[in-house]
C-alpha atoms as a PDB file:
ATOM      1  CA  UNK A   1      24.963 120.784  39.089  1.00  0.00           C
ATOM      2  CA  UNK A   2      28.291 118.911  39.469  1.00  0.00           C
ATOM      3  CA  UNK A   3      30.746 120.632  41.782  1.00  0.00           C
ATOM      4  CA  UNK A   4      33.985 121.270  40.309  1.00  0.00           C
ATOM      5  CA  UNK A   5      37.154 120.884  42.480  1.00  0.00           C
ATOM      6  CA  UNK A   6      40.306 122.945  41.701  1.00  0.00           C
ATOM      7  CA  UNK A   7      42.992 120.952  40.315  1.00  0.00           C
ATOM      8  CA  UNK A   8      45.665 119.892  42.867  1.00  0.00           C
ATOM      9  CA  UNK A   9      48.978 119.528  41.336  1.00  0.00           C
ATOM     10  CA  UNK A  10      51.060 116.792  43.020  1.00  0.00           C
ATOM     11  CA  UNK A  11      54.791 116.877  42.583  1.00  0.00           C
ATOM     12  CA  UNK A  12      57.084 114.182  43.444  1.00  0.00           C
ATOM     13  CA  UNK A  13      60.551 114.674  44.615  1.00  0.00           C
ATOM     14  CA  UNK A  14      63.160 112.205  45.251  1.00  0.00           C
ATOM     15  CA  UNK A  15      63.882 110.959  48.612  1.00  0.00           C
ATOM     16  CA  UNK A  16      66.524 112.701  50.402  1.00  0.00           C
ATOM     17  CA  UNK A  17      69.625 110.864  50.243  1.00  0.00           C
ATOM     18  CA  UNK A  18      70.802 108.853  53.374  1.00  0.00           C
ATOM     19  CA  UNK A  19      73.257 110.947  55.432  1.00  0.00           C
ATOM     20  CA  UNK A  20      76.815 109.866  55.144  1.00  0.00           C
ATOM     21  CA  UNK A  21      77.924 107.563  57.813  1.00  0.00           C
ATOM     22  CA  UNK A  22      79.778 109.505  60.426  1.00  0.00           C
ATOM     23  CA  UNK A  23      83.090 108.401  61.890  1.00  0.00           C
ATOM     24  CA  UNK A  24      83.601 107.424  65.496  1.00  0.00           C
ATOM     25  CA  UNK A  25      85.200 110.822  66.240  1.00  0.00           C
ATOM     26  CA  UNK A  26      82.502 112.776  64.507  1.00  0.00           C
ATOM     27  CA  UNK A  27      79.917 110.883  66.464  1.00  0.00           C
ATOM     28  CA  UNK A  28      81.758 111.502  69.761  1.00  0.00           C
ATOM     29  CA  UNK A  29      82.082 115.128  68.853  1.00  0.00           C
ATOM     30  CA  UNK A  30      78.324 115.267  68.072  1.00  0.00           C
ATOM     31  CA  UNK A  31      77.239 113.567  71.267  1.00  0.00           C
ATOM     32  CA  UNK A  32      79.702 115.840  73.304  1.00  0.00           C
ATOM     33  CA  UNK A  33      78.258 119.085  71.814  1.00  0.00           C
ATOM     34  CA  UNK A  34      74.795 117.646  72.747  1.00  0.00           C
ATOM     35  CA  UNK A  35      75.721 116.669  76.046  1.00  0.00           C
ATOM     36  CA  UNK A  36      77.286 120.094  76.746  1.00  0.00           C
ATOM     37  CA  UNK A  37      74.092 121.825  75.667  1.00  0.00           C
ATOM     38  CA  UNK A  38      71.885 119.728  77.889  1.00  0.00           C
ATOM     39  CA  UNK A  39      74.351 120.225  80.883  1.00  0.00           C
ATOM     40  CA  UNK A  40      74.355 123.963  80.209  1.00  0.00           C
ATOM     41  CA  UNK A  41      70.468 123.910  80.217  1.00  0.00           C
ATOM     42  CA  UNK A  42      70.366 121.864  83.469  1.00  0.00           C
ATOM     43  CA  UNK A  43      72.830 124.436  85.143  1.00  0.00           C
ATOM     44  CA  UNK A  44      70.550 127.244  84.097  1.00  0.00           C
ATOM     45  CA  UNK A  45      67.338 125.450  85.248  1.00  0.00           C
ATOM     46  CA  UNK A  46      68.922 124.722  88.553  1.00  0.00           C
ATOM     47  CA  UNK A  47      70.021 128.299  89.043  1.00  0.00           C
ATOM     48  CA  UNK A  48      66.394 129.292  88.254  1.00  0.00           C
ATOM     49  CA  UNK A  49      64.715 126.822  90.538  1.00  0.00           C
ATOM     50  CA  UNK A  50      66.956 127.556  93.553  1.00  0.00           C
ATOM     51  CA  UNK A  51      67.265 131.393  93.287  1.00  0.00           C
ATOM     52  CA  UNK A  52      64.643 131.992  95.789  1.00  0.00           C
ATOM     53  CA  UNK A  53      66.292 129.893  98.483  1.00  0.00           C
ATOM     54  CA  UNK A  54      68.078 131.866 101.207  1.00  0.00           C
ATOM     55  CA  UNK A  55      71.488 130.683 102.085  1.00  0.00           C
ATOM     56  CA  UNK A  56      74.098 131.949 104.476  1.00  0.00           C
ATOM     57  CA  UNK A  57      77.800 131.912 103.605  1.00  0.00           C
ATOM     58  CA  UNK A  58      79.506 128.977 105.464  1.00  0.00           C
ATOM     59  CA  UNK A  59      82.871 129.464 107.261  1.00  0.00           C
ATOM     60  CA  UNK A  60      85.008 126.650 106.378  1.00  0.00           C
ATOM     61  CA  UNK A  61      86.722 126.805 109.848  1.00  0.00           C
ATOM     62  CA  UNK A  62      83.127 125.655 111.349  1.00  0.00           C
ATOM     63  CA  UNK A  63      83.271 122.858 108.929  1.00  0.00           C
ATOM     64  CA  UNK A  64      86.686 121.447 108.536  1.00  0.00           C
ATOM     65  CA  UNK A  65      87.807 119.932 111.667  1.00  0.00           C
ATOM     66  CA  UNK A  66      91.325 118.116 111.834  1.00  0.00           C
ATOM     67  CA  UNK A  67      92.235 115.310 114.187  1.00  0.00           C
ATOM     68  CA  UNK A  68      93.963 116.441 117.417  1.00  0.00           C
ATOM     69  CA  UNK A  69      96.124 113.128 117.740  1.00  0.00           C
ATOM     70  CA  UNK A  70      97.785 112.232 114.558  1.00  0.00           C
ATOM     71  CA  UNK A  71      99.657 109.221 115.971  1.00  0.00           C
ATOM     72  CA  UNK A  72      99.231 105.862 114.353  1.00  0.00           C
ATOM     73  CA  UNK A  73      96.530 103.725 115.826  1.00  0.00           C
ATOM     74  CA  UNK A  74      97.600 101.417 118.413  1.00  0.00           C
ATOM     75  CA  UNK A  75      98.701  97.968 117.256  1.00  0.00           C
ATOM     76  CA  UNK A  76      96.275  95.261 118.378  1.00  0.00           C
ATOM     77  CA  UNK A  77      97.898  92.109 119.516  1.00  0.00           C
ATOM     78  CA  UNK A  78      96.727  89.496 117.060  1.00  0.00           C
ATOM     79  CA  UNK A  79      99.303  86.890 117.929  1.00  0.00           C
ATOM     80  CA  UNK A  80      99.637  85.346 121.535  1.00  0.00           C
ATOM     81  CA  UNK A  81     103.076  83.638 120.813  1.00  0.00           C
ATOM     82  CA  UNK A  82     106.174  85.642 121.087  1.00  0.00           C
ATOM     83  CA  UNK A  83     107.886  85.151 117.685  1.00  0.00           C
ATOM     84  CA  UNK A  84     104.536  85.777 115.958  1.00  0.00           C
ATOM     85  CA  UNK A  85     103.960  88.855 118.088  1.00  0.00           C
ATOM     86  CA  UNK A  86     107.610  90.176 117.348  1.00  0.00           C
ATOM     87  CA  UNK A  87     106.938  89.697 113.510  1.00  0.00           C
ATOM     88  CA  UNK A  88     103.722  91.443 113.880  1.00  0.00           C
ATOM     89  CA  UNK A  89     105.363  94.327 115.646  1.00  0.00           C
ATOM     90  CA  UNK A  90     108.166  94.442 113.047  1.00  0.00           C
ATOM     91  CA  UNK A  91     105.546  94.522 110.193  1.00  0.00           C
ATOM     92  CA  UNK A  92     103.684  97.424 111.960  1.00  0.00           C
ATOM     93  CA  UNK A  93     107.060  99.146 112.289  1.00  0.00           C
ATOM     94  CA  UNK A  94     107.910  98.862 108.611  1.00  0.00           C
ATOM     95  CA  UNK A  95     104.421 100.081 107.635  1.00  0.00           C
ATOM     96  CA  UNK A  96     104.482 103.314 109.968  1.00  0.00           C
ATOM     97  CA  UNK A  97     108.290 103.910 110.033  1.00  0.00           C
ATOM     98  CA  UNK A  98     109.167 103.165 106.469  1.00  0.00           C
ATOM     99  CA  UNK A  99     111.257 100.521 104.656  1.00  0.00           C
ATOM    100  CA  UNK A 100     114.726 100.777 103.488  1.00  0.00           C
ATOM    101  CA  UNK A 101     117.386  98.665 101.578  1.00  0.00           C
ATOM    102  CA  UNK A 102     121.085  98.383 101.869  1.00  0.00           C
ATOM    103  CA  UNK A 103     121.187  99.438 105.702  1.00  0.00           C
ATOM    104  CA  UNK A 104     119.576  98.331 108.944  1.00  0.00           C
ATOM    105  CA  UNK A 105     118.433 101.910 109.466  1.00  0.00           C
ATOM    106  CA  UNK A 106     118.679 104.778 106.967  1.00  0.00           C
ATOM    107  CA  UNK A 107     119.050 108.400 107.710  1.00  0.00           C
ATOM    108  CA  UNK A 108     115.203 108.912 107.820  1.00  0.00           C
ATOM    109  CA  UNK A 109     114.617 106.338 110.410  1.00  0.00           C
ATOM    110  CA  UNK A 110     113.252 103.721 107.934  1.00  0.00           C
ATOM    111  CA  UNK A 111     114.357 100.191 108.599  1.00  0.00           C
ATOM    112  CA  UNK A 112     115.073  96.970 106.597  1.00  0.00           C
ATOM    113  CA  UNK A 113     113.376  93.802 107.513  1.00  0.00           C
ATOM    114  CA  UNK A 114     115.915  92.770 109.878  1.00  0.00           C
ATOM    115  CA  UNK A 115     116.286  95.962 111.322  1.00  0.00           C
ATOM    116  CA  UNK A 116     112.672  96.130 112.109  1.00  0.00           C
ATOM    117  CA  UNK A 117     112.938  92.719 113.785  1.00  0.00           C
ATOM    118  CA  UNK A 118     116.028  93.772 115.767  1.00  0.00           C
ATOM    119  CA  UNK A 119     114.433  97.063 117.085  1.00  0.00           C
ATOM    120  CA  UNK A 120     111.219  95.258 118.087  1.00  0.00           C
ATOM    121  CA  UNK A 121     113.073  92.246 119.749  1.00  0.00           C
ATOM    122  CA  UNK A 122     114.315  94.696 122.375  1.00  0.00           C
ATOM    123  CA  UNK A 123     117.727  93.078 122.945  1.00  0.00           C
ATOM    124  CA  UNK A 124     116.411  89.507 123.133  1.00  0.00           C
ATOM    125  CA  UNK A 125     118.815  87.943 120.600  1.00  0.00           C
ATOM    126  CA  UNK A 126     117.273  84.446 120.900  1.00  0.00           C
ATOM    127  CA  UNK A 127     113.806  85.949 119.950  1.00  0.00           C
ATOM    128  CA  UNK A 128     115.410  87.996 117.217  1.00  0.00           C
ATOM    129  CA  UNK A 129     117.153  84.802 115.711  1.00  0.00           C
ATOM    130  CA  UNK A 130     113.981  82.815 115.915  1.00  0.00           C
ATOM    131  CA  UNK A 131     111.997  85.508 114.086  1.00  0.00           C
ATOM    132  CA  UNK A 132     114.652  85.946 111.476  1.00  0.00           C
ATOM    133  CA  UNK A 133     114.559  82.083 110.918  1.00  0.00           C
ATOM    134  CA  UNK A 134     110.760  82.002 110.503  1.00  0.00           C
ATOM    135  CA  UNK A 135     111.020  84.937 108.088  1.00  0.00           C
ATOM    136  CA  UNK A 136     113.708  83.269 106.014  1.00  0.00           C
ATOM    137  CA  UNK A 137     111.583  79.920 105.952  1.00  0.00           C
ATOM    138  CA  UNK A 138     108.474  81.962 104.798  1.00  0.00           C
ATOM    139  CA  UNK A 139     110.563  83.721 101.996  1.00  0.00           C
ATOM    140  CA  UNK A 140     111.980  80.262 100.824  1.00  0.00           C
ATOM    141  CA  UNK A 141     108.458  78.975 100.727  1.00  0.00           C
ATOM    142  CA  UNK A 142     107.345  81.738  98.611  1.00  0.00           C
ATOM    143  CA  UNK A 143     110.367  82.287  96.444  1.00  0.00           C
ATOM    144  CA  UNK A 144     112.467  79.059  96.520  1.00  0.00           C
ATOM    145  CA  UNK A 145     115.751  77.932  98.279  1.00  0.00           C
ATOM    146  CA  UNK A 146     117.640  80.356  96.216  1.00  0.00           C
ATOM    147  CA  UNK A 147     117.281  83.129  98.826  1.00  0.00           C
ATOM    148  CA  UNK A 148     120.568  83.131 100.884  1.00  0.00           C
ATOM    149  CA  UNK A 149     119.458  85.339 103.662  1.00  0.00           C
ATOM    150  CA  UNK A 150     116.953  87.868 105.040  1.00  0.00           C
ATOM    151  CA  UNK A 151     119.152  90.857 104.261  1.00  0.00           C
ATOM    152  CA  UNK A 152     119.898  89.703 100.655  1.00  0.00           C
ATOM    153  CA  UNK A 153     116.077  89.181  99.874  1.00  0.00           C
ATOM    154  CA  UNK A 154     115.399  92.667 101.520  1.00  0.00           C
ATOM    155  CA  UNK A 155     118.078  94.451  99.300  1.00  0.00           C
ATOM    156  CA  UNK A 156     117.011  92.688  96.309  1.00  0.00           C
ATOM    157  CA  UNK A 157     113.813  94.668  96.095  1.00  0.00           C
ATOM    158  CA  UNK A 158     113.148  98.345  94.746  1.00  0.00           C
ATOM    159  CA  UNK A 159     110.336  98.992  97.036  1.00  0.00           C
ATOM    160  CA  UNK A 160     109.075  97.539 100.320  1.00  0.00           C
ATOM    161  CA  UNK A 161     105.754  96.143  99.118  1.00  0.00           C
ATOM    162  CA  UNK A 162     107.105  92.494  98.883  1.00  0.00           C
ATOM    163  CA  UNK A 163     109.428  92.542 101.859  1.00  0.00           C
ATOM    164  CA  UNK A 164     106.750  94.059 104.084  1.00  0.00           C
ATOM    165  CA  UNK A 165     104.198  91.718 102.933  1.00  0.00           C
ATOM    166  CA  UNK A 166     106.711  88.666 103.660  1.00  0.00           C
ATOM    167  CA  UNK A 167     106.999  89.862 107.315  1.00  0.00           C
ATOM    168  CA  UNK A 168     103.182  89.617 107.859  1.00  0.00           C
ATOM    169  CA  UNK A 169     103.163  86.323 106.349  1.00  0.00           C
ATOM    170  CA  UNK A 170     105.896  85.143 108.510  1.00  0.00           C
ATOM    171  CA  UNK A 171     103.944  86.279 111.617  1.00  0.00           C
ATOM    172  CA  UNK A 172     101.206  84.143 110.419  1.00  0.00           C
ATOM    173  CA  UNK A 173     103.495  81.333 109.850  1.00  0.00           C
ATOM    174  CA  UNK A 174     105.111  81.622 113.359  1.00  0.00           C
ATOM    175  CA  UNK A 175     101.535  81.786 114.839  1.00  0.00           C
ATOM    176  CA  UNK A 176     100.643  78.550 112.974  1.00  0.00           C
ATOM    177  CA  UNK A 177     103.736  76.762 114.314  1.00  0.00           C
ATOM    178  CA  UNK A 178     102.968  78.099 117.904  1.00  0.00           C
ATOM    179  CA  UNK A 179     106.286  80.067 118.081  1.00  0.00           C
END
């Protein structure tokens, strides 16, 4: 006898409409929500996985150590020639003591380019004049012959970044000249 099978009804439905394209803001919001959920889940997993580990509280006084000596590092003698060494010391003084404009020394002790050279020349006016001449030459090489003097160049800047860099470059120039 032939077997009969119950009739299977098949219904066809239309394919779902493709989702509307999301804007960039909507996609970013969706990704942010998903990542937040993942991070929350990871945080819970971390807490569960490390709950059995015994830890002792740490006293920050045992961990945080401050240096005893806060003086600037000693200046290395990079240049063997006197003018180059003077310009190197002036550069270091500007970096550590501060830079100023419109005065040789301001009320805080910061110095202009010429003020740093003068204090580092330690009274040797010939050495001071040679260093100022090399510095002016270095400035004119970089910025043209329009620069009248070291003080006018120094005072033309709002920050010490360029003047301090020029003192460093002048030290290299003096060394190259053997001064």
